[in-house]
Coordinates of C-alpha atoms and ligand atoms in Angstrom, one line a residue:
Chain A
M1 CA 184.7 114.6 130.0
N2 CA 184.8 117.7 127.9
L3 CA 184.8 117.2 123.9
S4 CA 186.7 119.0 121.5
A5 CA 187.0 119.5 118.3
E6 CA 188.8 121.6 116.1
N7 CA 189.0 122.2 112.6
L8 CA 186.6 119.4 111.8
S9 CA 185.5 119.9 108.0
W10 CA 183.9 116.8 106.1
R11 CA 183.2 116.7 103.0
V12 CA 181.1 114.0 100.4
H13 CA 181.6 114.1 96.6
G14 CA 183.1 116.8 96.0
H15 CA 180.7 118.9 99.1
T16 CA 181.4 120.2 101.6
L17 CA 179.3 119.2 104.0
L18 CA 181.0 120.9 107.7
E19 CA 184.0 123.6 106.9
N20 CA 186.2 124.7 109.5
V21 CA 184.9 123.8 112.6
S22 CA 186.4 123.7 116.1
L23 CA 184.5 123.7 119.7
A24 CA 184.2 122.4 123.0
V25 CA 182.5 121.2 125.5
A26 CA 183.3 120.5 129.4
S27 CA 182.6 118.3 132.0
G28 CA 179.2 118.1 132.5
Q29 CA 177.8 121.0 130.7
T30 CA 174.6 120.7 128.2
F31 CA 175.3 122.0 125.3
G32 CA 173.2 122.9 122.0
L33 CA 173.3 123.0 118.5
V34 CA 170.8 124.8 116.5
G35 CA 171.0 125.5 112.5
P36 CA 168.8 124.6 110.0
N37 CA 168.0 121.5 108.5
G38 CA 170.7 120.5 106.8
S39 CA 172.8 122.5 108.2
G40 CA 175.0 119.8 109.2
K41 CA 173.9 119.1 112.8
T42 CA 173.4 115.3 112.0
T43 CA 176.9 115.8 110.8
L44 CA 179.2 117.5 113.2
L45 CA 177.4 115.2 116.0
R46 CA 178.2 111.7 113.6
L47 CA 181.4 113.2 113.8
L48 CA 182.2 113.5 117.2
A49 CA 180.8 110.3 118.2
G50 CA 183.5 108.4 117.2
L51 CA 181.5 107.7 113.4
G52 CA 184.1 108.9 110.8
K53 CA 187.2 109.6 110.2
P54 CA 187.3 113.5 109.4
K55 CA 188.4 115.6 105.5
T56 CA 190.1 117.7 108.1
G57 CA 191.2 118.5 111.8
R58 CA 189.8 116.6 114.9
V59 CA 188.4 115.1 118.1
L60 CA 190.2 115.3 121.0
L61 CA 188.3 113.1 124.3
G62 CA 189.1 114.0 127.5
G63 CA 192.2 114.7 125.8
T64 CA 192.7 111.7 123.6
P65 CA 192.3 111.7 119.7
L66 CA 189.4 110.4 118.9
A67 CA 191.8 108.6 116.1
R68 CA 193.1 106.7 118.3
M69 CA 191.4 105.4 120.1
R70 CA 189.0 101.6 120.2
Q71 CA 186.1 102.0 118.8
R72 CA 184.2 99.9 122.5
H73 CA 186.9 102.4 124.0
I74 CA 185.7 105.4 122.2
A75 CA 181.6 103.5 123.1
Q76 CA 182.4 103.2 126.3
S77 CA 182.0 106.7 127.1
I78 CA 180.5 108.5 124.4
A79 CA 176.6 107.5 123.4
L80 CA 175.2 108.7 120.9
V81 CA 170.6 108.7 119.4
E82 CA 170.6 109.0 116.5
Q83 CA 167.9 110.9 114.8
Q84 CA 166.4 107.7 112.8
A85 CA 167.2 104.4 113.3
E86 CA 165.2 101.2 112.2
T87 CA 164.9 98.0 111.9
T88 CA 162.7 95.7 111.1
D89 CA 163.8 92.5 113.2
R90 CA 161.9 90.9 115.4
I91 CA 163.0 92.8 118.9
Q92 CA 161.6 93.9 122.8
V93 CA 162.5 96.6 123.7
R94 CA 164.3 95.8 126.6
Q95 CA 166.5 93.5 123.8
V96 CA 167.2 97.1 121.7
V97 CA 168.0 98.5 125.7
A98 CA 170.3 95.9 126.8
L99 CA 172.5 96.4 123.3
G100 CA 174.1 99.1 125.0
R101 CA 175.9 97.5 127.1
T102 CA 177.0 96.1 124.3
P103 CA 180.5 97.5 124.7
F104 CA 180.9 96.7 128.2
L105 CA 180.5 93.1 127.9
S106 CA 183.2 90.6 126.3
A107 CA 183.3 86.9 125.8
L108 CA 185.6 86.8 129.2
R109 CA 182.9 89.7 130.4
A110 CA 179.8 87.8 129.9
W111 CA 175.6 89.7 130.3
A112 CA 175.4 89.5 134.9
K113 CA 173.1 90.9 137.3
E114 CA 174.6 94.0 137.6
D115 CA 173.3 94.4 133.6
D116 CA 169.7 93.9 133.8
A117 CA 169.8 96.8 137.1
I118 CA 171.0 99.1 134.7
V119 CA 168.6 97.6 131.9
D120 CA 165.9 98.3 134.2
Q121 CA 166.8 101.6 135.0
A122 CA 167.5 103.3 132.2
L123 CA 164.3 102.1 131.1
V124 CA 162.6 103.5 134.2
D125 CA 164.3 106.8 133.3
V126 CA 163.0 107.2 130.5
D127 CA 159.5 106.2 131.5
M128 CA 158.9 103.3 129.2
A129 CA 159.8 100.7 131.9
H130 CA 155.7 98.7 131.2
M131 CA 155.9 98.8 127.6
A132 CA 159.6 95.9 128.2
G133 CA 158.1 93.1 126.5
R134 CA 156.6 94.6 123.6
L135 CA 157.9 94.5 120.2
W136 CA 159.5 97.0 118.7
H137 CA 157.9 97.2 115.7
T138 CA 154.2 97.1 118.3
L139 CA 155.6 100.2 119.9
S140 CA 155.2 104.2 118.9
G141 CA 157.2 106.9 116.9
G142 CA 157.4 108.6 120.9
E143 CA 157.4 105.3 122.0
R144 CA 160.7 104.9 119.9
Q145 CA 162.4 107.8 120.4
R146 CA 162.2 106.8 124.3
V147 CA 163.5 103.8 123.9
H148 CA 167.1 104.2 122.2
I149 CA 167.5 107.2 124.8
A150 CA 166.8 104.3 127.0
R151 CA 169.6 102.3 125.3
A152 CA 171.8 105.2 125.3
L153 CA 171.6 105.7 128.8
A154 CA 172.2 101.6 129.4
Q155 CA 175.8 102.9 127.8
Q156 CA 176.3 105.1 131.0
P157 CA 178.1 107.2 128.9
K158 CA 180.2 109.9 130.2
I159 CA 179.0 112.3 127.4
L160 CA 176.1 111.8 125.6
L161 CA 175.4 112.5 122.2
L162 CA 171.5 113.5 121.0
D163 CA 169.5 114.1 117.4
E164 CA 167.2 115.1 117.8
P165 CA 165.7 113.4 120.8
T166 CA 161.9 115.2 120.9
N167 CA 161.3 114.9 117.8
H168 CA 158.3 112.2 117.6
L169 CA 157.9 112.7 121.1
D170 CA 154.0 114.8 123.1
I171 CA 155.0 117.5 124.8
R172 CA 155.0 116.1 128.3
H173 CA 157.5 113.2 127.5
Q174 CA 159.5 116.2 125.6
L175 CA 160.3 118.1 129.4
S176 CA 160.2 115.4 130.8
I177 CA 162.9 114.1 129.0
L178 CA 164.9 117.5 128.4
E179 CA 164.5 118.1 132.4
L180 CA 166.4 114.4 132.7
V181 CA 168.2 114.7 129.7
R182 CA 169.1 118.9 131.9
Q183 CA 169.3 116.0 135.8
L184 CA 172.0 114.1 134.3
P185 CA 176.1 115.0 135.7
I186 CA 177.2 114.1 132.1
T187 CA 178.5 115.9 129.6
V188 CA 175.8 116.4 127.1
I189 CA 175.5 117.8 123.2
I190 CA 171.6 118.0 122.2
T191 CA 170.6 119.0 118.5
L192 CA 167.1 120.8 119.0
H193 CA 164.3 122.8 116.7
D194 CA 162.3 124.7 119.5
L195 CA 164.1 127.1 120.0
N196 CA 162.3 128.1 123.3
Q197 CA 164.0 124.6 124.3
A198 CA 167.2 125.1 123.4
M199 CA 167.8 128.5 125.4
T200 CA 168.0 126.1 128.3
C201 CA 171.3 125.0 127.9
D202 CA 174.3 126.1 129.1
R203 CA 175.3 127.6 125.9
L204 CA 174.5 127.2 122.0
G205 CA 175.9 126.4 119.1
I206 CA 175.0 127.9 115.5
M207 CA 174.9 125.9 113.0
D208 CA 174.7 127.0 109.4
G209 CA 175.2 126.1 106.1
G210 CA 178.3 123.6 107.6
Q211 CA 179.7 126.2 109.7
L212 CA 179.5 126.9 113.5
V213 CA 178.4 130.6 112.9
G214 CA 177.9 131.5 117.1
V215 CA 179.1 130.4 120.4
G216 CA 177.8 130.7 123.8
K217 CA 175.5 131.5 126.4
P218 CA 171.8 130.8 125.1
G219 CA 170.9 134.3 124.8
E220 CA 174.0 136.1 123.5
V221 CA 173.6 133.8 120.2
L222 CA 170.6 134.0 119.9
T223 CA 169.8 137.0 118.9
P224 CA 167.6 138.6 116.5
T225 CA 169.7 140.1 114.1
R226 CA 170.8 135.8 114.1
L227 CA 167.9 134.8 113.8
Q228 CA 167.4 136.6 111.1
Q229 CA 170.7 135.9 109.1
T230 CA 170.1 132.3 110.2
F231 CA 167.1 131.5 110.5
G232 CA 165.1 134.1 108.1
V233 CA 162.2 134.8 111.7
Q234 CA 161.6 137.8 112.8
A235 CA 161.7 137.3 117.1
E236 CA 159.3 138.9 119.7
L237 CA 160.8 138.4 123.6
L238 CA 158.4 137.3 126.4
A239 CA 158.4 137.5 129.2
G240 CA 156.9 135.0 131.2
D241 CA 155.6 134.4 134.6
N242 CA 158.6 133.4 136.2
G243 CA 160.1 136.5 134.9
E244 CA 162.5 133.9 132.5
Q245 CA 161.7 135.4 128.7
V246 CA 159.5 133.3 126.2
M247 CA 159.7 134.2 122.0
R248 CA 157.7 134.2 119.3
F249 CA 158.9 133.7 115.7
Y250 CA 157.3 135.5 112.8
H251 CA 157.4 134.9 109.3
A252 CA 160.3 137.3 107.4
Chain B
M1 CA 164.7 88.8 133.5
T2 CA 165.1 85.7 132.1
F3 CA 164.7 86.4 128.2
I4 CA 167.4 88.7 127.8
R5 CA 170.5 85.8 129.1
P6 CA 171.6 83.5 126.8
H7 CA 169.3 81.7 127.8
L8 CA 171.1 77.5 126.8
N9 CA 167.1 76.2 127.4
G10 CA 166.5 73.5 124.8
C11 CA 170.2 73.5 124.1
W12 CA 170.3 70.2 124.5
L13 CA 168.0 69.1 121.8
A14 CA 170.7 69.3 119.8
P15 CA 173.5 66.2 119.8
P16 CA 170.1 63.8 119.6
M17 CA 167.7 65.8 117.4
L18 CA 171.6 65.6 115.2
L19 CA 172.1 62.3 115.8
A20 CA 168.1 61.1 114.9
A21 CA 168.1 62.8 111.7
L22 CA 171.9 61.2 110.6
L23 CA 171.1 57.7 111.7
A24 CA 168.1 57.8 110.0
G25 CA 169.9 58.9 107.1
T26 CA 171.8 56.4 107.2
A27 CA 169.5 53.4 107.7
I28 CA 167.0 55.3 105.4
G29 CA 167.8 55.0 100.8
E30 CA 167.3 51.9 97.8
T31 CA 168.2 49.5 100.3
S32 CA 167.2 49.9 103.6
I33 CA 169.5 49.3 107.6
S34 CA 167.7 48.4 110.1
V35 CA 169.0 51.2 112.7
D36 CA 170.8 47.8 115.7
T37 CA 172.8 47.5 111.7
I38 CA 174.1 51.4 112.3
L39 CA 175.0 50.9 115.4
K40 CA 176.9 47.9 115.2
V41 CA 178.4 49.2 112.0
L42 CA 180.4 52.0 114.1
A43 CA 180.8 49.8 116.9
N44 CA 183.1 48.6 115.0
Q45 CA 184.5 51.4 113.2
L46 CA 184.0 54.0 116.4
W47 CA 185.7 51.5 119.3
G48 CA 187.1 48.6 117.4
A49 CA 183.6 46.9 118.4
E50 CA 183.5 43.1 116.5
Y51 CA 180.2 42.4 115.9
A52 CA 179.0 39.8 113.2
V53 CA 177.7 42.5 110.3
D54 CA 177.0 41.9 106.3
R55 CA 180.1 42.8 104.7
I56 CA 178.5 44.9 102.4
D57 CA 175.9 46.5 104.6
A58 CA 179.1 47.6 106.7
G59 CA 180.6 49.7 103.4
I60 CA 177.1 51.0 102.4
I61 CA 177.3 52.8 105.7
W62 CA 179.8 53.9 107.2
N63 CA 182.3 54.7 103.5
Y64 CA 178.8 56.1 101.8
R65 CA 175.3 57.6 103.6
L66 CA 177.1 58.0 107.2
S67 CA 180.0 60.5 105.1
R68 CA 177.6 61.8 103.6
A69 CA 175.1 63.0 105.9
V70 CA 177.7 64.4 107.6
V71 CA 178.9 66.7 104.8
A72 CA 174.7 67.5 103.7
A73 CA 174.5 68.1 108.2
C74 CA 178.1 70.6 108.6
C75 CA 176.1 72.2 104.3
G76 CA 173.3 73.1 105.7
A77 CA 174.9 74.6 109.1
S78 CA 177.2 76.6 106.4
L79 CA 174.3 78.4 104.6
A80 CA 172.3 78.8 106.4
L81 CA 174.6 80.8 109.0
A82 CA 175.9 82.2 105.7
G83 CA 171.9 83.6 105.4
V84 CA 172.3 84.6 108.9
V85 CA 175.5 86.5 108.5
L86 CA 174.2 88.3 105.6
Q87 CA 171.0 89.1 106.2
A88 CA 172.1 91.0 109.6
L89 CA 175.7 93.2 108.6
L90 CA 174.0 94.1 104.8
R91 CA 170.1 94.4 107.2
N92 CA 168.3 92.9 104.2
P93 CA 166.1 89.9 104.7
L94 CA 166.6 88.5 101.1
A95 CA 170.6 88.4 102.0
D96 CA 171.5 85.1 101.5
P97 CA 174.4 83.1 98.8
Y98 CA 172.7 81.8 97.4
L99 CA 170.2 85.0 96.2
M100 CA 174.2 87.5 96.3
G101 CA 176.0 85.4 94.0
I102 CA 178.7 84.0 96.2
S103 CA 177.1 79.9 95.6
A104 CA 177.0 81.1 91.7
G105 CA 180.6 82.4 90.7
A106 CA 181.9 79.7 93.7
S107 CA 180.1 77.1 91.6
T108 CA 182.9 78.7 88.3
G109 CA 185.3 78.9 90.1
A110 CA 184.4 75.7 91.1
V111 CA 184.2 74.2 87.3
A112 CA 187.3 76.4 86.2
V113 CA 189.6 74.8 88.0
M114 CA 187.6 71.3 87.4
V115 CA 187.9 72.1 83.8
A116 CA 191.9 73.0 83.9
G117 CA 192.0 70.0 85.5
L118 CA 193.6 71.2 88.8
G119 CA 193.9 67.9 90.2
A120 CA 190.9 68.3 91.5
G121 CA 191.1 67.6 95.2
A122 CA 188.8 68.4 97.0
L123 CA 191.9 72.0 98.2
T124 CA 191.9 72.8 94.7
L125 CA 189.0 73.0 94.0
S126 CA 187.5 74.5 96.9
A127 CA 190.4 77.4 96.9
G128 CA 188.8 77.8 92.7
A129 CA 184.9 78.3 94.4
F130 CA 186.6 80.6 96.9
A131 CA 188.6 82.5 94.5
G132 CA 185.2 82.4 92.1
A133 CA 183.0 83.5 95.5
G134 CA 185.0 85.9 96.8
L135 CA 185.0 87.8 92.9
A136 CA 181.5 87.3 92.5
F137 CA 180.6 88.8 95.5
G138 CA 183.0 92.0 95.0
L139 CA 181.5 92.4 92.1
V140 CA 177.9 92.6 93.6
V141 CA 178.9 94.9 96.0
L142 CA 181.2 97.2 93.3
L143 CA 177.7 97.4 91.8
A144 CA 175.5 98.1 94.3
H145 CA 177.4 100.9 95.8
A146 CA 177.8 102.2 92.2
A147 CA 174.0 102.2 92.4
S148 CA 173.1 103.3 95.6
S149 CA 175.6 105.9 96.0
P150 CA 174.4 108.9 94.6
T151 CA 171.7 109.4 97.6
G152 CA 172.6 106.6 99.5
G153 CA 176.5 107.8 100.1
G154 CA 177.1 103.5 100.5
R155 CA 175.7 103.6 103.7
A156 CA 174.3 99.7 103.7
T157 CA 170.3 100.1 105.1
Q158 CA 169.9 102.4 101.8
A159 CA 172.4 99.9 99.4
A160 CA 168.8 96.8 100.1
G161 CA 167.6 96.9 97.4
A162 CA 170.7 98.0 95.2
I163 CA 172.9 94.6 96.6
I164 CA 169.7 91.3 95.6
L165 CA 169.1 93.5 91.8
A166 CA 173.1 93.1 91.9
G167 CA 172.9 90.3 93.4
I168 CA 170.7 89.2 90.1
A169 CA 173.3 90.1 87.4
G170 CA 175.9 89.0 89.5
S171 CA 174.0 85.2 89.5
Q172 CA 173.5 85.5 85.6
L173 CA 176.8 86.3 84.5
F174 CA 178.3 83.9 86.8
N175 CA 176.1 81.5 85.6
A176 CA 177.2 82.5 82.6
L177 CA 180.2 82.0 82.3
T178 CA 180.0 78.3 83.9
A179 CA 177.7 77.8 81.3
F180 CA 180.7 79.4 79.1
I181 CA 183.9 77.2 80.1
I182 CA 181.7 74.1 80.1
A183 CA 181.5 74.2 76.6
K184 CA 184.6 75.6 75.4
S185 CA 187.1 73.4 77.2
A186 CA 184.9 70.6 78.9
N187 CA 184.2 67.0 76.9
A188 CA 180.5 65.9 76.7
E189 CA 180.9 63.0 79.4
Q190 CA 183.2 65.7 81.8
A191 CA 179.5 68.5 80.9
R192 CA 177.1 65.7 81.8
G193 CA 178.4 65.5 85.6
I194 CA 179.7 68.7 86.0
M195 CA 175.3 70.0 85.2
F196 CA 175.0 66.5 87.6
W197 CA 176.7 68.4 90.4
L198 CA 175.5 72.4 89.9
L199 CA 172.3 71.0 90.8
G200 CA 173.3 70.6 94.1
N201 CA 174.6 66.5 94.2
L202 CA 175.3 64.3 97.2
S203 CA 176.5 61.6 95.5
G204 CA 180.4 61.8 95.1
V205 CA 180.7 62.5 98.2
R206 CA 183.2 60.2 100.5
W207 CA 185.0 60.8 104.0
A208 CA 188.0 63.5 101.7
D209 CA 185.2 65.6 102.1
A210 CA 183.7 64.7 105.3
A211 CA 187.0 65.7 106.5
L212 CA 187.7 69.4 105.0
A213 CA 182.9 70.0 105.7
L214 CA 183.4 69.9 108.9
P215 CA 186.0 71.7 110.2
A216 CA 184.6 74.2 108.5
A217 CA 181.8 74.2 109.3
L218 CA 182.4 74.3 113.0
G219 CA 185.1 77.2 112.2
G220 CA 182.2 79.2 110.9
L221 CA 179.8 78.1 114.0
L222 CA 182.0 79.1 115.9
I223 CA 182.6 83.1 114.2
C224 CA 179.4 83.7 114.4
L225 CA 179.2 82.3 117.7
W226 CA 181.8 84.4 118.9
H227 CA 180.4 88.0 117.5
R228 CA 177.8 87.5 118.4
R229 CA 177.0 90.4 120.3
A230 CA 178.1 92.5 117.2
L231 CA 175.9 91.1 115.2
D232 CA 173.3 91.6 117.6
A233 CA 174.9 95.6 117.2
F234 CA 173.7 95.9 113.8
T235 CA 170.6 95.9 114.4
F236 CA 169.6 99.3 113.9
G237 CA 171.8 99.6 111.4
A238 CA 176.0 100.1 110.9
D239 CA 176.1 103.7 112.5
S240 CA 175.2 102.5 115.9
A241 CA 176.4 99.0 116.0
A242 CA 179.8 101.9 115.7
S243 CA 179.3 103.4 117.8
M244 CA 177.8 101.1 120.8
G245 CA 182.6 100.0 119.7
I246 CA 181.6 97.5 116.6
A247 CA 184.3 98.1 115.6
V248 CA 182.2 97.5 112.3
R249 CA 185.3 97.8 109.0
P250 CA 187.1 94.4 110.3
I251 CA 184.1 93.1 111.9
R252 CA 182.0 93.1 108.8
A253 CA 185.3 92.4 106.5
L254 CA 186.0 89.3 109.0
L255 CA 182.2 88.2 109.0
I256 CA 182.0 88.2 105.4
I257 CA 185.1 86.8 104.2
A258 CA 185.2 83.7 107.0
M259 CA 181.7 82.7 105.6
A260 CA 182.2 83.9 102.3
L261 CA 185.5 80.8 102.5
V262 CA 183.0 78.9 104.5
T263 CA 179.9 78.3 101.2
A264 CA 183.4 78.4 98.5
V265 CA 183.8 74.8 101.0
M266 CA 180.1 73.5 100.4
V267 CA 179.5 74.3 97.0
S268 CA 182.7 73.5 95.4
M269 CA 181.2 69.5 97.1
V270 CA 177.3 69.6 96.8
G271 CA 177.7 71.8 93.7
A272 CA 175.0 75.1 94.8
I273 CA 172.3 74.8 96.9
G274 CA 169.9 77.1 96.9
F275 CA 166.8 78.5 99.6
V276 CA 169.0 77.1 103.0
G277 CA 170.4 80.4 103.3
L278 CA 167.6 82.2 103.2
V279 CA 164.5 80.1 104.5
I280 CA 165.9 79.2 107.7
P281 CA 167.1 81.8 108.7
H282 CA 163.7 83.5 108.7
A283 CA 162.2 80.3 109.9
M284 CA 164.2 79.9 112.4
R285 CA 163.3 83.8 113.9
F286 CA 159.8 83.7 114.2
I287 CA 160.5 80.9 116.5
V288 CA 163.7 82.3 118.9
G289 CA 164.2 85.5 118.6
S290 CA 166.4 87.5 116.3
Q291 CA 169.6 87.6 119.1
H292 CA 171.8 86.5 117.9
T293 CA 173.3 84.1 121.3
R294 CA 170.6 81.8 120.2
L295 CA 169.8 82.1 116.2
V296 CA 173.4 81.7 115.5
P297 CA 172.6 78.5 117.2
A298 CA 169.6 77.0 115.7
S299 CA 170.3 77.8 112.7
A300 CA 173.1 76.0 112.2
L301 CA 170.7 72.7 113.7
A302 CA 168.1 73.9 110.9
G303 CA 169.8 73.6 108.7
A304 CA 171.5 70.2 109.0
L305 CA 168.2 68.8 110.3
F306 CA 167.4 70.1 107.2
L307 CA 169.5 69.0 104.6
I308 CA 170.0 66.0 106.0
G309 CA 165.7 65.7 105.5
A310 CA 166.8 67.0 102.3
D311 CA 169.2 64.2 100.8
I312 CA 166.2 61.9 102.4
L313 CA 163.8 62.9 100.3
S314 CA 166.1 63.2 97.1
R315 CA 166.7 59.8 97.6
V316 CA 163.4 57.8 97.9
I317 CA 160.5 60.8 96.2
V318 CA 162.1 58.8 92.7
P319 CA 162.2 55.1 93.1
G320 CA 165.2 53.9 91.5
Q321 CA 166.1 57.2 90.6
V322 CA 168.8 60.5 92.9
L323 CA 166.6 64.1 92.5
P324 CA 169.5 66.8 92.3
I325 CA 169.3 67.7 96.3
G326 CA 169.2 71.5 95.7
V327 CA 165.6 70.1 93.4
V328 CA 164.3 69.3 96.6
T329 CA 165.6 72.2 98.2
S330 CA 163.9 74.9 96.6
L331 CA 159.9 72.9 96.2
I332 CA 160.4 72.6 100.0
G333 CA 162.2 76.2 100.4
A334 CA 160.0 78.6 96.7
P335 CA 156.6 78.1 98.8
A336 CA 158.3 78.1 103.0
F337 CA 159.8 81.6 101.8
A338 CA 156.9 82.4 100.4
L339 CA 155.1 81.8 103.4
I340 CA 157.5 83.2 105.4
L341 CA 156.3 86.6 102.2
V342 CA 152.6 86.5 103.5
R343 CA 153.0 85.7 107.3
G344 CA 155.9 88.5 107.8
R345 CA 154.0 91.1 105.7
S346 CA 150.4 90.6 107.1
A347 CA 152.3 91.0 111.3
P348 CA 155.4 92.5 110.1
Ligands
ATP401 N1 176.1 110.9 102.5 C1 175.5 112.3 102.2 N2 176.1 112.7 100.7 C2 175.2 113.2 100.6 N3 175.2 114.5 101.2 C3 174.9 114.2 101.8 C4 175.3 112.9 102.6 N4 174.4 113.1 104.1 C5 173.9 114.4 104.3 N5 174.3 115.3 103.4 C6 173.6 116.9 103.3 O1 174.5 116.6 103.8 C7 173.5 118.1 104.9 C8 173.8 118.6 106.5 O2 173.2 117.5 106.4 P1 173.3 117.0 107.9 O3 171.6 115.4 108.0 O4 174.1 117.2 109.1 O5 171.9 118.5 108.3 P2 171.2 118.7 109.9 O6 171.5 120.1 110.1 O7 170.8 117.4 110.6 O8 169.9 119.0 109.2 P3 168.2 118.4 110.3 O9 167.8 119.5 110.8 O10 167.2 118.1 108.3 O11 168.8 116.8 110.6 C9 172.2 118.2 103.9 O12 172.5 119.1 102.8 C10 172.3 116.8 103.2 O13 171.7 116.7 103.2
MG402 MG1 169.8 116.1 111.7

């Protein structure tokens, strides 16, 4: 399913956090969002997930404006992994993942065997099956992150929004989560700080000061000039063993 | 796996426990009455059986003690549920109708109705209490919002500390208002009655009250059970709930208004009783976990049992005298809460 945004703006207390952002993500694509801290990535993802009403513009899910859809229907298509989401509740890993089934359950549709199977699979996908019975507060930061991703997977979304999902993860799990995300036959929008990882996305959007200052193929938008302007760093391209290019950064 | 399912093991325990508590509440008091006599009176009343029983005993059992135990159960269940819901929605372990000033507001409303003499029927009292409860809750939330908005943007998680401080301010304000209304408008006799009622008192309770308390408590329970998954979805905050398909604003409004209404009905009957909404949900989380499929019924049951028990204690602790039930719940609740705080710290 494709997701698009038209002229989105968002303001809080007179501060403009997002200005006139338009983008279109095609079905099945992995779309990366990069930008410095405070550039508006999280704000944009929230609007794309239907968590706030944009001050101007609109978000279209498969052609239908989110504003015209019920939250439950949005959640049956879009899942969001927040940058930070904590709880003090005594809750087990498996119960957290099971929350992902919420949009499909109702008073008339009780928890079923297939829900169990979906939750089991999601736990396996993020390599957390062996910790299914652990209490939330006993998990490490990276383990919590993986459980959140499993919860989103249990939602069986057609569009997955990930806000810095590789935060807290060790290098092996960073790579395995990114690989998992790439293999999913769904649309993914992911914010990343590691620009080399961002290079593996199908397309990239670069945020700066609440605006989308570049959209396109990673190699085309992450140019040395752009890196200098937006991130204030200098970059050098190195050739990797398999012919791919790796960036190395220097303080400008 | 089994622990996800709405696992209703132990559910069958609820009716016998509740019945036993109601029987105890009816049997124990200044004059002890045997269970045998109680069962006969109940059979006479409920099925028109014609056992020979002492008329006075029958009167005490049916008109005073049983109605009182039923209202105590409803009240305990409702206050515990209000605590469960507020804690889940505000993501704040200290949220509770008493601490947040809802009970104080309800008292002010009820006292205003009593003193103004707008007909002191159970319904008008409840309406006054609801108006007061709504006003207090609105003020507390506004104040908390204002206090936390520059950084928090009013997000409930960040408003956590603010809402408790606002609740304290709100409680003080409404308690002062109540005192003011009493001092200004009530005569000495009215004042004494009101002061006694304010601390929580079940002495005046009759079947007419039970007829209001029972549907209110059951309604509150049903609403909570119906929305149990929505309550679960708030585990990681309102944004996370919304991303899992919960219509956050309408559901939060519905649940909070329902709980304010139920609290108001109970306060208008028995006064402001503290610690039930705080201690019971926390204790139940230790026993059944924080999933609302189990937490909601467990808290309702435990709240009912706790308040019936507290009412019995209030009648027998000082021979020949009835303590306000709020005094008993605080005497038990405060240390219990301290224990929960300490245990919660050492094993977070
Ligand atoms: N509720 C709010 N009130 C005021 N300012 C806000 C609010 N939410 C976000 N901001 C500001 O908006 C800007 C964009 O925030 P956002 O979280 O979208 O950045 P981001 O690109 O995700 O940054 P990071 O890489 O650090 O996660 C920041 O400067 C932030 O301080
Ligand atoms: Mg962010």
